[in-house]
Short mmCIF file of C-alpha atoms in Angstrom, two decimals:
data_model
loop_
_atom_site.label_atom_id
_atom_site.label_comp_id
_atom_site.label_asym_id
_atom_site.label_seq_id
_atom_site.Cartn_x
_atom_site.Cartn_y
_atom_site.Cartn_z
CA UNK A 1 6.25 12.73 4.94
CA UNK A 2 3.79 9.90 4.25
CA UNK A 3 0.61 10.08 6.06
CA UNK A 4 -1.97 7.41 5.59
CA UNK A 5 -5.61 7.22 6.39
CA UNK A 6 -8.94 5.18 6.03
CA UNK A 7 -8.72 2.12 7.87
CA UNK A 8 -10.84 0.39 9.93
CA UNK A 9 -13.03 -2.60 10.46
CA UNK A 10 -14.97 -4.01 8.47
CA UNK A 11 -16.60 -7.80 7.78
CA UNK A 12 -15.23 -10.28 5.83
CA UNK A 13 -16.23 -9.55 2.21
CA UNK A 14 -16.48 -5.87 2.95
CA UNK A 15 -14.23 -2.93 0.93
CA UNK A 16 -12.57 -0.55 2.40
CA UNK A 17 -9.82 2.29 0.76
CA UNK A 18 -6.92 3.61 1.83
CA UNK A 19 -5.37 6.87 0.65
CA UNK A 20 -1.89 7.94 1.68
CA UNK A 21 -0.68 11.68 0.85
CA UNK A 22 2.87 12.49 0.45
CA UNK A 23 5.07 15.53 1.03
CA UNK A 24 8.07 16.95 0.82
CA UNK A 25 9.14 15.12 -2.63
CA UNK A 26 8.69 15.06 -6.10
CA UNK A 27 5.89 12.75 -6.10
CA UNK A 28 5.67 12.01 -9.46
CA UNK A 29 9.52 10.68 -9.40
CA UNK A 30 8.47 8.53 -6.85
CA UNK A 31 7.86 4.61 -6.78
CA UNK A 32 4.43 3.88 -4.37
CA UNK A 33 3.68 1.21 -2.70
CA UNK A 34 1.65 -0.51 0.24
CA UNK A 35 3.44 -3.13 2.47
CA UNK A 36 1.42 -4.79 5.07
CA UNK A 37 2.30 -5.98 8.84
CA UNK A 38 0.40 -8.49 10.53
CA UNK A 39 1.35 -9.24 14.39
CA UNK A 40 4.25 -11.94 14.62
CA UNK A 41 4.83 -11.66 10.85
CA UNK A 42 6.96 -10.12 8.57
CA UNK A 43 6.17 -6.66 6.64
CA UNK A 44 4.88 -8.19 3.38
CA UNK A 45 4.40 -6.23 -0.01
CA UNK A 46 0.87 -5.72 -1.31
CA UNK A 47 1.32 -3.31 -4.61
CA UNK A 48 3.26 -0.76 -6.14
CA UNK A 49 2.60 1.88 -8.60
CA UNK A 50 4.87 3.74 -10.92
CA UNK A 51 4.54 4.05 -14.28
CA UNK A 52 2.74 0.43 -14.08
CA UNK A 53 1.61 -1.43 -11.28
CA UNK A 54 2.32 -4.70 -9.25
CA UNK A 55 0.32 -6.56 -7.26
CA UNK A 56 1.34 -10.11 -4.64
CA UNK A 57 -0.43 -12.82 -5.51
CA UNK A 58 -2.49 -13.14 -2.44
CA UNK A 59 -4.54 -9.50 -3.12
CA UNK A 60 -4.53 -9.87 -7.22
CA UNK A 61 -7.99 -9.22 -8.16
CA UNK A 62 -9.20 -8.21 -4.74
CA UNK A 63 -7.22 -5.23 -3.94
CA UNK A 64 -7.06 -2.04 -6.72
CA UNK A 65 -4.01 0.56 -6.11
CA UNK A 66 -4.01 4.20 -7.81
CA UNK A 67 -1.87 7.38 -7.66
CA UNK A 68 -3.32 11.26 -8.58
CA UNK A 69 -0.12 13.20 -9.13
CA UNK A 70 -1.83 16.11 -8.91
CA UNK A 71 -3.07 15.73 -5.38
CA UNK A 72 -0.15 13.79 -4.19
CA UNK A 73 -1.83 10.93 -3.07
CA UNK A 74 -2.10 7.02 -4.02
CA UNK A 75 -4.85 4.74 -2.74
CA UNK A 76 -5.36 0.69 -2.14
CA UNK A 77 -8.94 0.17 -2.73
CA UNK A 78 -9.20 -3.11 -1.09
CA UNK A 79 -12.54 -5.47 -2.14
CA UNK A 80 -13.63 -9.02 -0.92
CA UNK A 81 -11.74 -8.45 1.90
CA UNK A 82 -10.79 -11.68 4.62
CA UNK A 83 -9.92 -12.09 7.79
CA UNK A 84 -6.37 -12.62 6.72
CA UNK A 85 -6.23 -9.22 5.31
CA UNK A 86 -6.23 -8.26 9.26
CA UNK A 87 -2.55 -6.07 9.02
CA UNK A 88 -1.32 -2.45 9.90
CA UNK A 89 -0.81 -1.43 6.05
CA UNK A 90 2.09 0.85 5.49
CA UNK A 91 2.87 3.39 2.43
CA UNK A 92 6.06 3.43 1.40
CA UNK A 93 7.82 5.61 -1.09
CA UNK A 94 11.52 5.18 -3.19
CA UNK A 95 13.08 7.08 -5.88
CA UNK A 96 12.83 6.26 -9.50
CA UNK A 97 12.19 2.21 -10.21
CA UNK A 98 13.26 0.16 -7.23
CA UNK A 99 14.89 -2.73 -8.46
CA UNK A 100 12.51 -4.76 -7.08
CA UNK A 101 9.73 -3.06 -5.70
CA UNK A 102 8.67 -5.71 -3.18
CA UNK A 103 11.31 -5.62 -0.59
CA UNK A 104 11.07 -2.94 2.25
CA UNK A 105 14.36 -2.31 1.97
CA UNK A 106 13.46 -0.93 -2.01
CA UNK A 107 11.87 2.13 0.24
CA UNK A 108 13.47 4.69 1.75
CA UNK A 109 10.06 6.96 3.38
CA UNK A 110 7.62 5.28 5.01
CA UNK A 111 4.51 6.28 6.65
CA UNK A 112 3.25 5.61 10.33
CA UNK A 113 0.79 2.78 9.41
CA UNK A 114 -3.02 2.50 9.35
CA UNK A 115 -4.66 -0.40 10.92
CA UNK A 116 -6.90 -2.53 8.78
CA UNK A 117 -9.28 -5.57 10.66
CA UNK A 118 -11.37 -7.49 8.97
CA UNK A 119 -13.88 -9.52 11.07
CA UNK A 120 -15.16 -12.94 10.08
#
């Protein structure tokens, strides 16, 4: 189980930071990652962590993700945020080293999604 939490709104510019705690797996065999849904759109693929990390272009240098193994957790730490950052974000979790890593279909858990709005 995936459960995410600390969204909101916020103004453009603004930070905010997600956190998403798992359970029920080994988390430290596990592949993290946010994915993001905006209304009309696609899910899209913000950053993963394993034993590096990943980022899509459009949040590189904006957007920070981290994982504690102890506490089961990873986070997005999301900076200079913009109006086009407006999404649910979803945390997603898959065994081992995807073989991509930015697909959803590379996932297999998923949590229920946190909304995110960023005001201009």
């Amino acid at each position: 189980q995936l459960v995410e939490s600390g969204g909101g709104l916020v103004q453009a510019g603004g930070s905010l930071r997600l956190s998403c705690v798992a359970s029920g797996l080994t988390f430290s065999m596990y592949t993290m990652a946010w994915f993001r849904q905006a209304p009309g759109k696609e899910r899209e693929f913000v950053a993963w962590t394993g034993r590096a990390t990943y980022y899509a272009d459009s949040v590189k240098g904006r957007f920070t993700i981290s994982r504690d193994n102890a506490k089961n957790t990873i986070y997005l730490q999301m900076d200079s945020l913009k109006p086009e950052d407006t999404a649910t974000y979803y945390c997603a979790a898959a065994f081992g080293t995807p073989r991509s890593g930015v697909k959803p279909a590379d996932y297999g858990d998923w949590g229920q999604g946190i909304q995110v709005t960023v005001s201009s």
